[in-house]
mmCIF file with all atom_site columns, C-alpha atoms in Angstrom:
data_model
loop_
_atom_site.group_PDB
_atom_site.id
_atom_site.type_symbol
_atom_site.label_atom_id
_atom_site.label_alt_id
_atom_site.label_comp_id
_atom_site.label_asym_id
_atom_site.label_entity_id
_atom_site.label_seq_id
_atom_site.pdbx_PDB_ins_code
_atom_site.Cartn_x
_atom_site.Cartn_y
_atom_site.Cartn_z
_atom_site.occupancy
_atom_site.B_iso_or_equiv
_atom_site.pdbx_formal_charge
_atom_site.auth_seq_id
_atom_site.auth_comp_id
_atom_site.auth_asym_id
_atom_site.auth_atom_id
_atom_site.pdbx_PDB_model_num
ATOM 1  C CA . MET G 1 1  ? -15.786 -0.081  -8.211  1.00 91.00 ? 301 MET G CA 1
ATOM 2  C CA . SER G 1 2  ? -12.422 1.511   -8.997  1.00 96.00 ? 302 SER G CA 1
ATOM 3  C CA . ARG G 1 3  ? -9.054  -0.263  -8.859  1.00 97.00 ? 303 ARG G CA 1
ATOM 4  C CA . TYR G 1 4  ? -5.888  1.589   -7.952  1.00 98.00 ? 304 TYR G CA 1
ATOM 5  C CA . PHE G 1 5  ? -2.307  0.519   -8.411  1.00 97.00 ? 305 PHE G CA 1
ATOM 6  C CA . ILE G 1 6  ? 0.424   1.457   -6.024  1.00 98.00 ? 306 ILE G CA 1
ATOM 7  C CA . THR G 1 7  ? 4.157   1.598   -6.758  1.00 97.00 ? 307 THR G CA 1
ATOM 8  C CA . PHE G 1 8  ? 6.417   1.547   -3.732  1.00 97.00 ? 308 PHE G CA 1
ATOM 9  C CA . SER G 1 9  ? 9.572   0.261   -2.104  1.00 96.00 ? 309 SER G CA 1
ATOM 10 C CA . TYR G 1 10 ? 10.465  -0.947  1.319   1.00 96.00 ? 310 TYR G CA 1
ATOM 11 C CA . ASP G 1 11 ? 13.321  -1.972  3.547   1.00 96.00 ? 311 ASP G CA 1
ATOM 12 C CA . GLY G 1 12 ? 12.119  -5.306  4.906   1.00 94.00 ? 312 GLY G CA 1
ATOM 13 C CA . THR G 1 13 ? 14.493  -5.470  7.901   1.00 95.00 ? 313 THR G CA 1
ATOM 14 C CA . ALA G 1 14 ? 11.647  -4.832  10.422  1.00 95.00 ? 314 ALA G CA 1
ATOM 15 C CA . TYR G 1 15 ? 9.030   -6.964  8.625   1.00 94.00 ? 315 TYR G CA 1
ATOM 16 C CA . HIS G 1 16 ? 8.169   -10.577 8.264   1.00 93.00 ? 316 HIS G CA 1
ATOM 17 C CA . GLY G 1 17 ? 7.803   -10.211 4.510   1.00 90.00 ? 317 GLY G CA 1
ATOM 18 C CA . TRP G 1 18 ? 5.176   -8.678  2.340   1.00 92.00 ? 318 TRP G CA 1
ATOM 19 C CA . GLN G 1 19 ? 2.206   -10.904 3.175   1.00 93.00 ? 319 GLN G CA 1
ATOM 20 C CA . ILE G 1 20 ? 0.157   -10.681 6.318   1.00 93.00 ? 320 ILE G CA 1
ATOM 21 C CA . GLN G 1 21 ? 1.349   -13.239 8.914   1.00 89.00 ? 321 GLN G CA 1
ATOM 22 C CA . PRO G 1 22 ? -0.307  -14.173 12.198  1.00 91.00 ? 322 PRO G CA 1
ATOM 23 C CA . HIS G 1 23 ? 1.550   -12.598 15.200  1.00 92.00 ? 323 HIS G CA 1
ATOM 24 C CA . SER G 1 24 ? 4.057   -10.872 12.956  1.00 93.00 ? 324 SER G CA 1
ATOM 25 C CA . ILE G 1 25 ? 4.210   -7.401  11.365  1.00 95.00 ? 325 ILE G CA 1
ATOM 26 C CA . SER G 1 26 ? 4.235   -7.282  7.549   1.00 95.00 ? 326 SER G CA 1
ATOM 27 C CA . VAL G 1 27 ? 4.437   -4.594  4.865   1.00 96.00 ? 327 VAL G CA 1
ATOM 28 C CA . GLN G 1 28 ? 0.869   -5.521  3.571   1.00 97.00 ? 328 GLN G CA 1
ATOM 29 C CA . GLU G 1 29 ? -0.555  -5.061  7.041   1.00 97.00 ? 329 GLU G CA 1
ATOM 30 C CA . GLU G 1 30 ? 1.003   -1.612  7.465   1.00 97.00 ? 330 GLU G CA 1
ATOM 31 C CA . LEU G 1 31 ? -0.177  -0.391  4.041   1.00 97.00 ? 331 LEU G CA 1
ATOM 32 C CA . GLN G 1 32 ? -3.691  -1.722  4.577   1.00 98.00 ? 332 GLN G CA 1
ATOM 33 C CA . LYS G 1 33 ? -3.899  0.109   8.036   1.00 97.00 ? 333 LYS G CA 1
ATOM 34 C CA . ALA G 1 34 ? -2.853  3.376   6.482   1.00 98.00 ? 334 ALA G CA 1
ATOM 35 C CA . LEU G 1 35 ? -5.165  3.178   3.470   1.00 98.00 ? 335 LEU G CA 1
ATOM 36 C CA . SER G 1 36 ? -8.098  2.017   5.608   1.00 98.00 ? 336 SER G CA 1
ATOM 37 C CA . THR G 1 37 ? -7.616  4.869   8.001   1.00 97.00 ? 337 THR G CA 1
ATOM 38 C CA . LEU G 1 38 ? -7.315  7.519   5.251   1.00 97.00 ? 338 LEU G CA 1
ATOM 39 C CA . LEU G 1 39 ? -10.189 6.230   3.081   1.00 97.00 ? 339 LEU G CA 1
ATOM 40 C CA . ARG G 1 40 ? -12.331 5.425   6.109   1.00 97.00 ? 340 ARG G CA 1
ATOM 41 C CA . GLN G 1 41 ? -13.191 1.884   4.975   1.00 97.00 ? 341 GLN G CA 1
ATOM 42 C CA . SER G 1 42 ? -11.630 -1.545  5.164   1.00 97.00 ? 342 SER G CA 1
ATOM 43 C CA . ILE G 1 43 ? -9.102  -1.752  2.378   1.00 97.00 ? 343 ILE G CA 1
ATOM 44 C CA . GLU G 1 44 ? -7.486  -4.978  1.218   1.00 97.00 ? 344 GLU G CA 1
ATOM 45 C CA . VAL G 1 45 ? -4.276  -4.628  -0.673  1.00 98.00 ? 345 VAL G CA 1
ATOM 46 C CA . VAL G 1 46 ? -3.147  -7.328  -3.098  1.00 96.00 ? 346 VAL G CA 1
ATOM 47 C CA . GLY G 1 47 ? 0.596   -7.534  -3.856  1.00 93.00 ? 347 GLY G CA 1
ATOM 48 C CA . ALA G 1 48 ? 2.199   -8.568  -7.175  1.00 87.00 ? 348 ALA G CA 1
ATOM 49 C CA . GLY G 1 49 ? 4.462   -11.052 -5.409  1.00 81.00 ? 349 GLY G CA 1
ATOM 50 C CA . ARG G 1 50 ? 5.827   -12.130 -2.017  1.00 78.00 ? 350 ARG G CA 1
ATOM 51 C CA . THR G 1 51 ? 8.934   -11.586 -0.043  1.00 80.00 ? 351 THR G CA 1
ATOM 52 C CA . ASP G 1 52 ? 10.451  -13.439 2.916   1.00 79.00 ? 352 ASP G CA 1
ATOM 53 C CA . THR G 1 53 ? 11.346  -11.942 6.306   1.00 83.00 ? 353 THR G CA 1
ATOM 54 C CA . GLY G 1 54 ? 13.925  -9.207  6.059   1.00 83.00 ? 354 GLY G CA 1
ATOM 55 C CA . VAL G 1 55 ? 13.829  -8.951  2.278   1.00 87.00 ? 355 VAL G CA 1
ATOM 56 C CA . HIS G 1 56 ? 13.846  -5.510  0.649   1.00 91.00 ? 356 HIS G CA 1
ATOM 57 C CA . ALA G 1 57 ? 11.898  -4.416  -2.460  1.00 92.00 ? 357 ALA G CA 1
ATOM 58 C CA . SER G 1 58 ? 13.069  -1.530  -4.604  1.00 92.00 ? 358 SER G CA 1
ATOM 59 C CA . ASP G 1 59 ? 10.172  -1.610  -7.025  1.00 93.00 ? 359 ASP G CA 1
ATOM 60 C CA . PHE G 1 60 ? 7.054   -3.377  -5.757  1.00 94.00 ? 360 PHE G CA 1
ATOM 61 C CA . TYR G 1 61 ? 3.481   -3.221  -7.075  1.00 96.00 ? 361 TYR G CA 1
ATOM 62 C CA . ALA G 1 62 ? 0.105   -3.808  -5.412  1.00 97.00 ? 362 ALA G CA 1
ATOM 63 C CA . HIS G 1 63 ? -3.489  -2.749  -5.960  1.00 97.00 ? 363 HIS G CA 1
ATOM 64 C CA . PHE G 1 64 ? -6.688  -2.109  -4.020  1.00 98.00 ? 364 PHE G CA 1
ATOM 65 C CA . GLU G 1 65 ? -10.292 -1.492  -4.866  1.00 97.00 ? 365 GLU G CA 1
ATOM 66 C CA . THR G 1 66 ? -12.728 1.055   -3.505  1.00 96.00 ? 366 THR G CA 1
ATOM 67 C CA . GLU G 1 67 ? -16.164 2.412   -4.336  1.00 93.00 ? 367 GLU G CA 1
ATOM 68 C CA . GLN G 1 68 ? -14.620 5.908   -4.086  1.00 93.00 ? 368 GLN G CA 1
ATOM 69 C CA . GLU G 1 69 ? -13.566 7.532   -7.432  1.00 95.00 ? 369 GLU G CA 1
ATOM 70 C CA . LEU G 1 70 ? -10.435 9.496   -6.731  1.00 96.00 ? 370 LEU G CA 1
ATOM 71 C CA . SER G 1 71 ? -9.172  12.245  -8.999  1.00 95.00 ? 371 SER G CA 1
ATOM 72 C CA . ASP G 1 72 ? -5.448  12.532  -10.010 1.00 95.00 ? 372 ASP G CA 1
ATOM 73 C CA . THR G 1 73 ? -5.173  15.351  -7.471  1.00 96.00 ? 373 THR G CA 1
ATOM 74 C CA . GLU G 1 74 ? -6.740  13.294  -4.787  1.00 97.00 ? 374 GLU G CA 1
ATOM 75 C CA . LEU G 1 75 ? -4.474  10.433  -5.605  1.00 97.00 ? 375 LEU G CA 1
ATOM 76 C CA . THR G 1 76 ? -1.400  12.666  -5.347  1.00 97.00 ? 376 THR G CA 1
ATOM 77 C CA . GLN G 1 77 ? -2.678  13.892  -1.926  1.00 98.00 ? 377 GLN G CA 1
ATOM 78 C CA . LEU G 1 78 ? -3.372  10.302  -0.862  1.00 98.00 ? 378 LEU G CA 1
ATOM 79 C CA . THR G 1 79 ? 0.197   9.252   -1.788  1.00 98.00 ? 379 THR G CA 1
ATOM 80 C CA . PHE G 1 80 ? 1.594   12.031  0.434   1.00 97.00 ? 380 PHE G CA 1
ATOM 81 C CA . LYS G 1 81 ? -0.822  11.202  3.294   1.00 98.00 ? 381 LYS G CA 1
ATOM 82 C CA . VAL G 1 82 ? -0.165  7.443   3.197   1.00 98.00 ? 382 VAL G CA 1
ATOM 83 C CA . ASN G 1 83 ? 3.614   8.131   3.425   1.00 98.00 ? 383 ASN G CA 1
ATOM 84 C CA . SER G 1 84 ? 2.988   10.289  6.513   1.00 97.00 ? 384 SER G CA 1
ATOM 85 C CA . PHE G 1 85 ? 1.249   7.334   8.183   1.00 97.00 ? 385 PHE G CA 1
ATOM 86 C CA . LEU G 1 86 ? 3.887   4.783   7.281   1.00 97.00 ? 386 LEU G CA 1
ATOM 87 C CA . SER G 1 87 ? 7.336   4.423   8.859   1.00 95.00 ? 387 SER G CA 1
ATOM 88 C CA . GLU G 1 88 ? 10.203  5.660   6.729   1.00 96.00 ? 388 GLU G CA 1
ATOM 89 C CA . ASP G 1 89 ? 11.104  2.115   5.584   1.00 96.00 ? 389 ASP G CA 1
ATOM 90 C CA . ILE G 1 90 ? 7.995   1.958   3.393   1.00 98.00 ? 390 ILE G CA 1
ATOM 91 C CA . ARG G 1 91 ? 7.796   4.624   0.617   1.00 98.00 ? 391 ARG G CA 1
ATOM 92 C CA . ILE G 1 92 ? 4.827   4.996   -1.781  1.00 98.00 ? 392 ILE G CA 1
ATOM 93 C CA . TYR G 1 93 ? 5.836   6.596   -5.117  1.00 98.00 ? 393 TYR G CA 1
ATOM 94 C CA . ARG G 1 94 ? 2.508   6.683   -6.933  1.00 97.00 ? 394 ARG G CA 1
ATOM 95 C CA . ILE G 1 95 ? -1.102  5.631   -6.707  1.00 98.00 ? 395 ILE G CA 1
ATOM 96 C CA . PHE G 1 96 ? -3.013  5.575   -9.996  1.00 97.00 ? 396 PHE G CA 1
ATOM 97 C CA . VAL G 1 97 ? -6.295  4.264   -11.406 1.00 97.00 ? 397 VAL G CA 1
ATOM 98 C CA . VAL G 1 98 ? -6.332  1.308   -13.673 1.00 95.00 ? 398 VAL G CA 1
ATOM 99 C CA . ASN G 1 99 ? -9.086  -0.581  -15.583 1.00 84.00 ? 399 ASN G CA 1
#
């Protein structure tokens, strides 16, 4: 299993914080949907913190695991594709493999 880190930012105006909330949209939910769609499997994203409703993050970190081993080129392409699935208030800067 490979673990990948994500560096990103978001404008939290439209979201009820980072963490998935029942009956409310969250940044984590949007990111998981995009990654799950593109990687064609259920992806759970774990954030390095929490934010409240309407809070912005200029330098946020998260990770996910998958059985797929992605090359640097594939990770660059995945970053571009994830951004195309997300609204403009969430921006992925980099996805990279970690131990």
